[in-house]
Short mmCIF file of C-alpha atoms in Angstrom, two decimals:
data_model
loop_
_atom_site.label_atom_id
_atom_site.label_comp_id
_atom_site.label_asym_id
_atom_site.label_seq_id
_atom_site.Cartn_x
_atom_site.Cartn_y
_atom_site.Cartn_z
CA MET A 1 3.79 2.21 -119.60
CA ALA A 2 4.39 5.87 -120.49
CA LYS A 3 6.00 8.03 -117.82
CA SER A 4 4.14 10.87 -116.15
CA PHE A 5 4.73 13.67 -113.67
CA HIS A 6 3.71 12.56 -110.19
CA THR A 7 2.86 14.30 -106.92
CA ASN A 8 0.91 11.67 -104.99
CA GLY A 9 3.52 9.86 -102.94
CA SER A 10 7.08 8.87 -103.75
CA CYS A 11 8.34 8.82 -107.33
CA ASP A 12 9.69 5.85 -109.24
CA PRO A 13 12.19 6.60 -112.05
CA GLN A 14 10.68 3.78 -114.11
CA LEU A 15 7.24 5.37 -113.97
CA HIS A 16 7.71 9.07 -113.38
CA TYR A 17 9.66 12.02 -114.70
CA MET A 18 12.19 12.92 -112.02
CA VAL A 19 15.28 15.01 -111.57
CA ASP A 20 18.57 13.12 -111.58
CA LEU A 21 19.35 12.22 -107.94
CA SER A 22 22.76 10.67 -108.67
CA SER A 23 24.93 13.41 -107.20
CA ARG A 24 22.80 13.61 -104.08
CA LEU A 25 22.92 9.85 -103.62
CA ARG A 26 26.70 9.88 -103.96
CA ASP A 27 26.97 12.55 -101.27
CA ILE A 28 24.71 10.59 -98.91
CA ARG A 29 26.56 7.35 -99.70
CA LYS A 30 29.78 9.03 -98.59
CA MET A 31 28.20 9.79 -95.21
CA VAL A 32 27.03 6.18 -94.91
CA ASP A 33 30.47 4.85 -95.81
CA GLU A 34 31.93 7.03 -93.07
CA GLY A 35 29.53 5.54 -90.53
CA LYS A 36 27.57 8.76 -89.96
CA TYR A 37 24.26 8.88 -88.14
CA PHE A 38 22.10 11.80 -89.32
CA THR A 39 18.64 13.20 -89.83
CA ILE A 40 17.08 14.44 -93.07
CA ASN A 41 14.83 17.26 -91.90
CA ARG A 42 12.87 19.02 -94.61
CA ALA A 43 9.40 20.49 -94.94
CA ARG A 44 6.37 18.53 -96.10
CA GLN A 45 6.44 17.13 -99.63
CA TYR A 46 10.08 17.99 -100.12
CA GLY A 47 11.06 14.68 -101.69
CA LYS A 48 12.30 12.93 -98.54
CA THR A 49 10.49 9.64 -99.15
CA THR A 50 11.51 9.54 -102.80
CA MET A 51 15.11 10.18 -101.79
CA LEU A 52 15.05 7.42 -99.15
CA ALA A 53 13.60 4.89 -101.61
CA ALA A 54 16.28 5.75 -104.16
CA LEU A 55 18.96 5.58 -101.45
CA ALA A 56 17.89 2.12 -100.28
CA ASP A 57 18.15 0.86 -103.85
CA TYR A 58 21.48 2.65 -104.33
CA LEU A 59 23.02 1.00 -101.24
CA LYS A 60 21.62 -2.53 -101.54
CA ASP A 61 24.59 -4.09 -103.34
CA ASP A 62 27.04 -3.19 -100.58
CA TYR A 63 24.86 -2.92 -97.50
CA SER A 64 21.94 -4.70 -95.91
CA VAL A 65 19.33 -1.94 -95.76
CA ILE A 66 16.48 -1.99 -93.23
CA SER A 67 14.11 0.73 -94.46
CA MET A 68 10.95 1.32 -92.49
CA ASP A 69 8.24 3.95 -92.09
CA PHE A 70 7.04 4.89 -88.61
CA GLN A 71 3.59 5.62 -90.04
CA THR A 72 3.07 1.85 -90.06
CA ILE A 73 3.56 1.76 -86.28
CA SER A 74 0.41 2.77 -84.43
CA HIS A 75 0.17 5.29 -81.62
CA ALA A 76 -0.56 2.50 -79.15
CA ASP A 77 2.73 0.82 -80.11
CA PHE A 78 4.61 3.78 -78.60
CA GLU A 79 2.90 3.60 -75.20
CA THR A 80 5.33 1.18 -73.54
CA GLU A 81 8.78 -0.20 -74.25
CA GLN A 82 7.32 -3.68 -74.67
CA SER A 83 4.73 -2.60 -77.25
CA PHE A 84 7.32 -0.56 -79.15
CA ALA A 85 9.84 -3.42 -79.08
CA ALA A 86 7.16 -5.74 -80.47
CA ALA A 87 6.23 -3.33 -83.27
CA PHE A 88 9.86 -2.61 -84.15
CA ALA A 89 10.69 -6.32 -84.21
CA ARG A 90 7.81 -6.88 -86.64
CA GLU A 91 9.14 -4.14 -88.91
CA VAL A 92 12.65 -5.62 -88.91
CA LEU A 93 11.26 -9.05 -89.74
CA ASP A 94 9.38 -7.54 -92.67
CA CYS A 95 12.20 -5.34 -93.98
CA ALA A 96 15.47 -7.15 -93.31
CA GLU A 97 16.93 -9.89 -95.47
CA ASP A 98 19.02 -12.89 -94.46
CA ILE A 99 18.24 -12.73 -90.75
CA PRO A 100 20.15 -15.51 -88.91
CA ASP A 101 17.83 -18.17 -87.50
CA ASP A 102 18.64 -17.52 -83.83
CA VAL A 103 18.08 -13.75 -84.25
CA ARG A 104 14.88 -14.37 -86.17
CA ALA A 105 13.60 -16.58 -83.36
CA LYS A 106 14.22 -13.81 -80.82
CA LEU A 107 12.58 -11.13 -82.96
CA GLU A 108 9.55 -13.35 -83.60
CA LEU A 109 9.23 -13.91 -79.87
CA TYR A 110 9.45 -10.17 -79.12
CA SER A 111 7.06 -9.34 -81.96
CA SER A 112 4.29 -11.30 -80.25
CA GLY A 113 4.12 -8.69 -77.51
CA MET A 114 3.77 -11.45 -74.93
CA VAL A 115 7.28 -11.11 -73.49
CA ARG A 116 7.20 -8.62 -70.63
CA GLU A 117 11.00 -8.57 -70.44
CA ALA A 118 11.26 -7.37 -74.06
CA THR A 119 12.40 -3.84 -73.21
CA LEU A 120 14.41 -1.53 -75.45
CA SER A 121 17.68 -2.79 -73.99
CA VAL A 122 16.68 -6.41 -74.71
CA LEU A 123 15.59 -5.49 -78.25
CA PHE A 124 18.94 -3.80 -78.89
CA LYS A 125 20.83 -6.88 -77.72
CA ALA A 126 19.09 -8.79 -80.51
CA LEU A 127 19.75 -5.98 -83.01
CA GLY A 128 23.41 -5.97 -82.00
CA GLN A 129 23.56 -9.70 -82.64
CA LEU A 130 21.95 -9.13 -86.04
CA CYS A 131 24.63 -6.55 -86.90
CA ARG A 132 27.40 -8.89 -85.74
CA GLU A 133 26.20 -11.93 -87.71
CA SER A 134 25.05 -10.15 -90.86
CA ALA A 135 27.14 -10.80 -93.97
CA LYS A 136 26.88 -7.10 -94.84
CA LYS A 137 27.00 -4.01 -92.68
CA ILE A 138 23.49 -2.82 -91.87
CA VAL A 139 22.03 0.62 -92.62
CA LEU A 140 18.85 1.56 -90.76
CA ILE A 141 16.53 4.07 -92.46
CA ILE A 142 13.41 5.33 -90.71
CA ASP A 143 10.98 7.64 -92.51
CA GLU A 144 8.28 9.79 -90.86
CA VAL A 145 9.90 9.92 -87.44
CA ASP A 146 7.43 12.73 -86.70
CA THR A 147 4.96 9.98 -85.88
CA ALA A 148 6.95 9.42 -82.69
CA SER A 149 6.65 13.03 -81.48
CA ASN A 150 5.34 13.61 -77.96
CA ASN A 151 6.67 10.21 -76.99
CA GLN A 152 9.16 9.31 -74.30
CA VAL A 153 9.66 5.74 -75.57
CA PHE A 154 11.04 7.08 -78.83
CA LEU A 155 13.53 9.23 -76.94
CA GLY A 156 14.57 6.06 -75.14
CA PHE A 157 15.01 4.40 -78.53
CA LEU A 158 17.26 7.27 -79.63
CA ALA A 159 19.24 6.95 -76.42
CA GLN A 160 19.89 3.28 -77.22
CA LEU A 161 21.05 4.17 -80.73
CA ARG A 162 23.36 6.77 -79.23
CA ALA A 163 24.78 4.38 -76.63
CA TYR A 164 25.57 1.71 -79.21
CA TYR A 165 27.04 4.31 -81.57
CA LEU A 166 29.42 5.49 -78.84
CA ARG A 167 30.48 1.85 -78.21
CA ARG A 168 30.63 0.90 -81.88
CA ARG A 169 34.37 0.03 -81.80
CA LYS A 170 33.66 -2.71 -79.25
CA THR A 171 30.02 -3.59 -79.81
CA PRO A 172 28.52 -4.37 -83.23
CA THR A 173 25.83 -1.91 -84.28
CA PHE A 174 24.35 -0.27 -87.37
CA GLN A 175 26.82 1.12 -89.89
CA SER A 176 24.61 4.17 -90.34
CA VAL A 177 21.22 5.35 -89.09
CA ILE A 178 19.15 7.82 -91.11
CA LEU A 179 16.02 9.42 -89.70
CA ALA A 180 13.72 11.50 -91.89
CA GLY A 181 10.94 13.90 -91.00
CA VAL A 182 9.95 17.54 -90.62
CA TYR A 183 10.92 17.82 -86.96
CA ASP A 184 14.43 17.16 -85.81
CA VAL A 185 14.93 15.50 -82.44
CA ARG A 186 15.45 18.81 -80.68
CA ASN A 187 12.09 20.01 -81.99
CA ILE A 188 10.43 16.81 -80.86
CA GLN A 189 11.77 17.31 -77.35
CA ARG A 190 10.61 20.92 -77.32
CA LYS A 191 7.18 19.76 -78.43
CA MET A 192 7.04 17.31 -75.53
CA ASN A 193 8.16 19.82 -72.90
CA PRO A 194 7.89 23.35 -74.37
CA HIS A 195 9.10 25.06 -71.18
CA GLU A 196 12.30 23.08 -70.85
CA ASN A 197 15.66 23.81 -72.45
CA HIS A 198 16.59 20.84 -74.61
CA GLY A 199 19.65 22.37 -76.19
CA GLN A 200 21.95 20.13 -74.12
CA ASN A 201 22.27 16.38 -73.73
CA SER A 202 20.08 15.46 -76.67
CA PRO A 203 19.94 11.69 -77.29
CA TRP A 204 20.67 12.52 -80.93
CA ASN A 205 23.67 14.79 -80.36
CA ILE A 206 25.76 12.23 -82.23
CA ALA A 207 24.11 13.20 -85.50
CA ALA A 208 26.25 14.61 -88.30
CA ASP A 209 25.08 17.67 -90.22
CA PHE A 210 23.10 16.86 -93.34
CA ASP A 211 23.99 19.52 -95.91
CA VAL A 212 22.89 17.79 -99.10
CA GLU A 213 20.80 20.23 -101.14
CA MET A 214 17.39 18.76 -101.86
CA ARG A 215 15.91 21.72 -103.69
CA PHE A 216 15.88 21.38 -107.45
CA SER A 217 18.25 23.64 -109.35
CA ARG A 218 17.53 25.06 -112.79
CA ALA A 219 19.84 22.40 -114.20
CA ASP A 220 17.93 19.66 -112.33
CA ILE A 221 14.62 20.88 -113.75
CA ALA A 222 16.08 21.20 -117.24
CA GLY A 223 17.32 17.61 -117.10
CA MET A 224 13.86 16.37 -116.17
CA LEU A 225 12.23 18.41 -118.94
CA GLU A 226 14.72 17.10 -121.49
CA GLN A 227 13.52 13.56 -120.73
CA TYR A 228 9.91 14.65 -121.14
CA ASP A 229 10.59 16.63 -124.31
CA ALA A 230 12.43 13.71 -125.89
CA ASP A 231 9.45 11.43 -125.21
CA CYS A 232 6.78 13.90 -126.37
CA HIS A 233 8.71 15.55 -129.27
CA LEU A 234 7.58 19.06 -128.33
CA GLU A 235 10.80 20.91 -129.15
CA MET A 236 10.20 23.20 -126.17
CA ASP A 237 12.66 25.85 -125.04
CA VAL A 238 13.90 23.72 -122.15
CA GLU A 239 16.13 26.39 -120.62
CA GLN A 240 13.35 28.97 -120.62
CA MET A 241 10.86 26.53 -119.10
CA ALA A 242 13.32 25.42 -116.43
CA GLY A 243 14.08 29.04 -115.57
CA LEU A 244 10.40 29.97 -115.23
CA LEU A 245 9.60 26.93 -113.09
CA PHE A 246 12.54 27.69 -110.84
CA ASP A 247 11.64 31.39 -110.60
CA TYR A 248 8.17 30.55 -109.27
CA THR A 249 9.10 27.63 -107.02
CA SER A 250 12.74 28.24 -106.01
CA GLY A 251 13.13 24.51 -106.61
CA TYR A 252 10.61 23.28 -104.01
CA PRO A 253 10.20 19.68 -105.29
CA PHE A 254 6.43 19.30 -104.95
CA LEU A 255 5.71 22.69 -106.53
CA VAL A 256 7.95 21.97 -109.53
CA SER A 257 6.34 18.58 -110.12
CA ARG A 258 2.82 19.89 -109.60
CA LEU A 259 3.23 22.70 -112.13
CA CYS A 260 4.60 20.18 -114.65
CA GLU A 261 1.74 17.82 -113.87
CA LEU A 262 -0.84 20.55 -114.47
CA MET A 263 0.78 21.55 -117.75
CA ASP A 264 1.02 17.97 -118.97
CA GLN A 265 -2.37 16.68 -117.90
CA ARG A 266 -4.79 19.57 -117.38
CA ILE A 267 -4.08 22.55 -119.62
CA ALA A 268 -3.65 21.17 -123.14
CA GLY A 269 -6.91 21.50 -125.05
CA THR A 270 -8.30 24.24 -122.83
CA GLU A 271 -9.03 27.76 -124.05
CA GLY A 272 -5.88 29.33 -125.50
CA PHE A 273 -3.90 26.08 -125.56
CA GLY A 274 -4.55 23.84 -128.51
CA ASP A 275 -1.92 21.17 -127.95
CA LYS A 276 0.88 20.27 -125.55
CA ALA A 277 3.47 22.24 -127.48
CA SER A 278 1.49 25.44 -126.85
CA VAL A 279 1.32 24.65 -123.13
CA TRP A 280 5.07 24.46 -122.61
CA THR A 281 5.49 28.19 -123.09
CA LYS A 282 5.51 31.18 -120.75
CA PRO A 283 1.68 31.60 -120.98
CA GLY A 284 1.36 27.89 -120.15
CA VAL A 285 3.51 28.26 -117.05
CA LEU A 286 1.48 31.30 -115.93
CA GLU A 287 -1.74 29.34 -116.41
CA ALA A 288 -0.34 26.43 -114.37
CA VAL A 289 0.68 28.86 -111.63
CA ARG A 290 -2.84 30.33 -111.62
CA ARG A 291 -4.41 26.89 -111.29
CA LEU A 292 -2.01 25.78 -108.59
CA LEU A 293 -2.71 28.87 -106.49
CA ILE A 294 -6.45 28.25 -106.38
CA GLU A 295 -6.42 24.51 -105.76
CA LYS A 296 -6.70 22.68 -102.48
CA ASN A 297 -3.83 20.34 -101.71
CA THR A 298 -2.25 18.89 -98.61
CA LEU A 299 0.81 21.13 -98.83
CA PHE A 300 -1.18 24.36 -98.78
CA GLU A 301 -3.51 23.00 -96.11
CA SER A 302 -0.50 22.24 -93.93
CA LEU A 303 0.97 25.67 -94.63
CA ILE A 304 -2.15 27.58 -93.60
CA GLY A 305 -2.78 25.19 -90.71
CA LYS A 306 0.58 26.11 -89.20
CA LEU A 307 -0.37 29.82 -89.26
CA ASN A 308 -3.37 29.03 -87.10
CA GLU A 309 -1.40 26.69 -84.85
CA TYR A 310 1.52 29.06 -84.23
CA PRO A 311 0.46 32.72 -83.67
CA GLU A 312 4.09 33.84 -83.56
CA LEU A 313 4.62 32.27 -86.99
CA ARG A 314 1.63 34.15 -88.36
CA LYS A 315 3.04 37.43 -87.04
CA MET A 316 6.45 36.87 -88.61
CA VAL A 317 4.94 35.96 -91.98
CA TYR A 318 2.81 39.11 -91.88
CA LEU A 319 5.86 41.28 -91.16
CA LEU A 320 7.76 39.71 -94.05
CA LEU A 321 4.90 40.11 -96.50
CA PHE A 322 3.43 43.50 -95.79
CA GLN A 323 5.83 45.63 -93.80
CA GLY A 324 9.09 44.87 -95.53
CA GLU A 325 10.71 43.87 -92.25
CA THR A 326 14.19 42.44 -92.48
CA ILE A 327 14.41 39.49 -90.11
CA SER A 328 18.01 38.52 -89.53
CA TYR A 329 18.63 34.83 -89.15
CA ASN A 330 19.32 33.77 -85.59
CA ALA A 331 20.03 30.08 -85.09
CA ASP A 332 18.99 30.35 -81.43
CA ASP A 333 15.59 31.92 -82.10
CA SER A 334 12.88 29.27 -81.82
CA GLU A 335 10.32 31.25 -83.86
CA THR A 336 12.69 31.59 -86.81
CA ASP A 337 13.53 27.91 -86.43
CA ILE A 338 9.85 27.00 -86.80
CA LEU A 339 9.47 29.28 -89.83
CA LEU A 340 12.34 27.49 -91.58
CA MET A 341 11.40 24.01 -90.40
CA PHE A 342 7.91 24.14 -91.89
CA GLY A 343 9.26 25.41 -95.20
CA PHE A 344 7.73 28.91 -95.08
CA ALA A 345 11.09 30.59 -95.43
CA THR A 346 14.70 30.24 -96.40
CA VAL A 347 17.81 32.15 -95.39
CA GLU A 348 19.47 34.29 -98.05
CA ASN A 349 22.50 36.44 -97.21
CA GLY A 350 21.78 36.15 -93.51
CA ALA A 351 18.15 37.29 -93.79
CA VAL A 352 14.94 35.28 -93.59
CA GLN A 353 12.63 35.49 -96.60
CA ILE A 354 9.53 33.68 -97.87
CA ALA A 355 10.64 30.46 -99.55
CA ASN A 356 9.21 30.99 -103.04
CA ARG A 357 6.75 33.02 -105.12
CA ILE A 358 4.06 30.35 -104.95
CA PHE A 359 4.03 30.35 -101.16
CA GLU A 360 4.23 34.12 -101.10
CA THR A 361 1.21 34.57 -103.34
CA ARG A 362 -0.80 31.91 -101.52
CA LEU A 363 -0.01 33.62 -98.21
CA TYR A 364 -0.92 37.04 -99.61
CA ASN A 365 -4.21 35.57 -100.80
CA TYR A 366 -4.82 34.10 -97.35
CA PHE A 367 -4.34 37.39 -95.54
CA MET A 368 -6.26 39.33 -98.19
CA THR A 369 -9.32 37.10 -97.95
CA LEU A 370 -9.74 37.23 -94.18
CA PRO A 371 -13.28 38.46 -93.35
CA GLU A 372 -12.05 41.56 -91.52
CA ILE A 373 -10.04 42.56 -94.60
CA GLN A 374 -12.75 41.92 -97.19
CA SER A 375 -15.23 43.97 -95.21
CA GLY A 376 -13.03 47.10 -95.66
CA ASP A 377 -13.80 50.06 -97.91
CA MET A 378 -10.97 49.51 -100.43
CA HIS A 379 -12.00 45.93 -101.14
CA ARG A 380 -15.63 46.98 -101.52
CA LEU A 381 -14.80 49.85 -103.89
CA ALA A 382 -12.55 47.66 -106.07
CA LEU A 383 -15.21 44.97 -106.31
CA ARG A 384 -17.82 47.55 -107.32
CA ASN A 385 -15.62 48.89 -110.16
CA LYS A 386 -14.04 45.59 -111.20
CA ASN A 387 -15.55 45.20 -114.68
CA GLN A 388 -14.30 48.51 -116.06
CA PHE A 389 -10.64 47.55 -115.51
CA ILE A 390 -10.68 44.53 -117.85
CA GLN A 391 -10.65 45.42 -121.53
CA ALA A 392 -10.10 42.88 -124.32
CA GLY A 393 -8.70 40.36 -121.86
CA ARG A 394 -6.09 42.76 -120.49
CA LEU A 395 -5.82 44.94 -117.42
CA ASN A 396 -6.22 48.66 -117.98
CA MET A 397 -3.56 49.56 -115.44
CA GLU A 398 -3.77 53.31 -116.08
CA LEU A 399 -7.48 53.36 -115.26
CA LEU A 400 -6.95 51.07 -112.28
CA LEU A 401 -4.32 53.43 -110.84
CA GLU A 402 -6.52 56.47 -111.50
CA LYS A 403 -9.40 54.92 -109.58
CA PHE A 404 -7.12 53.74 -106.79
CA VAL A 405 -5.77 57.26 -106.31
CA VAL A 406 -9.30 58.66 -106.01
CA HIS A 407 -10.58 55.93 -103.70
CA PHE A 408 -7.48 55.90 -101.52
CA ASP A 409 -7.62 59.67 -101.09
CA ASP A 410 -11.31 59.50 -100.19
CA VAL A 411 -10.81 56.76 -97.61
CA TYR A 412 -7.31 57.41 -96.20
CA GLY A 413 -6.33 60.86 -97.39
CA ASP A 414 -6.21 62.25 -93.86
CA ARG A 415 -4.04 59.45 -92.44
CA GLY A 416 -0.43 59.98 -91.41
CA GLU A 417 2.79 58.69 -92.93
CA ASN A 418 3.29 55.90 -90.40
CA PHE A 419 -0.03 54.41 -91.42
CA VAL A 420 0.89 54.30 -95.09
CA GLU A 421 4.43 53.00 -94.61
CA GLU A 422 2.98 49.95 -92.94
CA ASP A 423 -0.31 49.59 -94.79
CA GLY A 424 -0.36 51.60 -98.03
CA ARG A 425 1.02 48.84 -100.19
CA ARG A 426 -1.20 46.32 -98.46
CA TYR A 427 -4.25 48.39 -99.41
CA PHE A 428 -3.18 48.54 -103.05
CA MET A 429 -2.83 44.75 -103.06
CA LEU A 430 -6.23 44.56 -101.37
CA TYR A 431 -7.67 46.81 -104.07
CA LEU A 432 -6.06 44.71 -106.80
CA LYS A 433 -7.07 41.32 -105.42
CA PRO A 434 -10.82 41.26 -106.30
CA ILE A 435 -10.06 42.70 -109.75
CA ILE A 436 -7.73 39.89 -110.85
CA ASN A 437 -9.10 37.18 -108.55
CA GLY A 438 -9.34 33.74 -110.17
CA ILE A 439 -7.66 34.88 -113.38
CA GLY A 440 -4.42 36.60 -112.40
CA ASN A 441 -1.88 36.63 -109.61
CA TYR A 442 0.76 38.93 -108.23
CA TYR A 443 3.96 38.51 -106.33
CA VAL A 444 6.59 40.78 -104.83
CA GLU A 445 10.09 40.85 -106.27
CA ALA A 446 12.02 39.68 -103.18
CA ARG A 447 15.11 41.77 -103.92
CA THR A 448 13.15 45.01 -103.51
CA ARG A 449 10.90 44.23 -100.58
CA ASN A 450 11.70 46.81 -97.90
CA LEU A 451 10.16 49.79 -96.12
CA GLU A 452 11.01 52.19 -98.94
CA ARG A 453 10.05 50.40 -102.13
CA THR A 454 8.45 47.24 -103.39
CA ASP A 455 8.20 45.97 -106.94
CA LEU A 456 4.94 44.15 -107.58
CA ILE A 457 4.73 41.80 -110.57
CA ILE A 458 1.23 41.06 -111.86
CA ASP A 459 0.48 38.04 -114.09
CA TYR A 460 -2.82 38.36 -115.92
CA CYS A 461 -3.95 36.28 -118.93
CA GLY A 462 -0.39 35.72 -120.11
CA PHE A 463 0.64 39.37 -119.72
CA GLN A 464 2.87 40.84 -117.02
CA TYR A 465 2.80 44.26 -115.41
CA VAL A 466 5.50 45.73 -113.19
CA ILE A 467 4.51 48.28 -110.54
CA GLU A 468 6.97 49.97 -108.22
CA MET A 469 5.35 51.05 -104.95
CA LYS A 470 7.25 53.40 -102.69
CA VAL A 471 7.00 56.11 -100.10
CA TRP A 472 7.98 59.53 -101.51
CA HIS A 473 11.33 60.84 -100.26
CA GLY A 474 11.98 63.69 -102.71
CA ASN A 475 12.63 64.14 -106.41
CA ALA A 476 16.14 62.66 -106.37
CA TYR A 477 14.90 59.49 -104.74
CA ASN A 478 12.01 59.36 -107.19
CA GLU A 479 14.39 59.60 -110.15
CA ARG A 480 16.42 56.69 -108.78
CA GLY A 481 13.20 54.72 -108.52
CA GLU A 482 12.48 55.45 -112.16
CA GLU A 483 15.91 54.14 -113.15
CA GLN A 484 15.40 50.98 -111.12
CA LEU A 485 11.99 50.41 -112.68
CA LEU A 486 13.49 50.78 -116.15
CA GLY A 487 15.92 48.01 -115.25
CA TYR A 488 13.05 45.72 -114.32
CA LEU A 489 11.23 46.53 -117.55
CA ASP A 490 14.33 45.42 -119.44
CA HIS A 491 14.45 42.22 -117.37
CA TYR A 492 10.82 41.38 -118.15
CA HIS A 493 11.08 42.58 -121.78
CA LEU A 494 8.41 45.23 -121.26
CA THR A 495 8.14 48.77 -122.62
CA ARG A 496 5.55 50.07 -120.16
CA GLY A 497 5.85 50.26 -116.38
CA TYR A 498 4.01 51.78 -113.45
CA MET A 499 4.91 53.66 -110.28
CA LEU A 500 2.72 54.21 -107.23
CA SER A 501 4.04 56.82 -104.81
CA PHE A 502 2.66 57.53 -101.36
CA ASN A 503 3.46 61.23 -100.87
CA PHE A 504 3.03 63.19 -97.63
CA ASN A 505 4.17 66.56 -98.89
CA LYS A 506 1.38 69.02 -98.11
CA LYS A 507 1.90 70.60 -101.54
CA LYS A 508 1.67 67.30 -103.34
CA LYS A 509 -0.50 66.94 -106.40
CA ILE A 510 -2.31 63.65 -106.48
CA GLY A 511 -3.14 62.01 -109.79
CA VAL A 512 -1.68 60.00 -112.65
CA LYS A 513 0.80 61.19 -115.28
CA GLU A 514 2.73 59.66 -118.16
CA ILE A 515 6.54 59.94 -118.38
CA ARG A 516 8.54 59.06 -121.49
CA LEU A 517 12.07 57.80 -120.88
CA GLY A 518 13.67 56.82 -124.15
CA GLU A 519 11.72 53.93 -125.61
CA LYS A 520 10.00 53.22 -122.30
CA THR A 521 6.77 54.69 -120.91
CA LEU A 522 6.23 55.08 -117.16
CA ILE A 523 2.81 55.73 -115.70
CA GLU A 524 3.20 57.36 -112.29
CA ALA A 525 0.39 57.62 -109.77
CA VAL A 526 0.72 59.80 -106.67
CA VAL A 527 -1.50 59.53 -103.59
#
């Protein structure tokens, strides 16, 4: 069977194109060999289940691996110690190999649910016996521990694991225990009792730090594409493709695989792409990005759902996107912790930022399509004039800026500087959104997102446009902005760039002008 890219469930290296997990597995194996207990906490669809399946296979020659998924244990099974002990015993019977007869008899008895004395402590006596009599040391892996959230019985289960871990020199127990999920145990406790401080005395305070990088690097992506290219004989520019995929996803596993899946299975043969070789190009990546950003999938549904569930999260995301706020990372701040835990953001150089361009654009689109935003004047004016800005399949950016200057001055010309510093750029994005909607996308260059300037990159029908948006702070500052924009034009291999300045000088002259700087042309709009 030919391999394919895969995003529906865990990946199998025999069936699917995957990055090489060898180095990660070696790092995790070292933790197992050292007898570490730890948790793999990553956002949804971050490759946790695939990693655990590969790990179980990687360890099986030297360890007896009991790998289970708490999604197979029902909510009712967590209601009492007896029901949980019965469900857990059933899982062990299904997953473990070479269970001694006397231990098997006990677990089968407990699994019936008819033994009232089968509490957690009784269950762990049997598990301890299993660890003592097993020919190999036992590694326990539990996926989807989030299923146990809001549950006191699970905390009791963790307490038992902790107690046996602390007595491991005298009492046989698991060599290593690995829990995987989005929430870590501290988050689960906070979810159960949000007004209590659970920073101390956690039943999982024995856990070692898990620092294995699960994001895909450019080299990881290139290795996967080399496998694909060798099978399909496309002679693609692997390094360029890997770089583009990384630039848009920052290595988020699902997003990388989904873009590849779209390019491989959906785009070839569509308008502008005759065969697969033509898809694995920069225009092909941009088309895959466009399709991904307009599709419904469980990752995006979860992302937007969290904004509605956590108002404080929504506020932080808004500040990051539209107001250029720098949010310093604080390990003790619960709101930042939630932002990172759900995968919205990462920490770079001590500051919190949106995790990747795909998320950023999807979040921009979410805020821009709220009813209260779309009912505004700028959105209405852009929609009314939309057709005149598209000429021969390309954006007429000069005309778009000219119209924006006129419309912005009509609607907001009498507003103060504070208004524009917070909202001016948002209103340009709002103006742009209905013009490119469904065909193009835009994202903010993260390195320049601040209260003074923002570089907006627009992808439209395979072409890119760079616009620097800034608040006017004098000619010298403006000249520096021109120099910085020229640098970005070089980076994107463009000869034409655009500047949008929000100027509050009473003697300002609004309008659009062309500036020649060597071989480059800058179109500057002033409002």
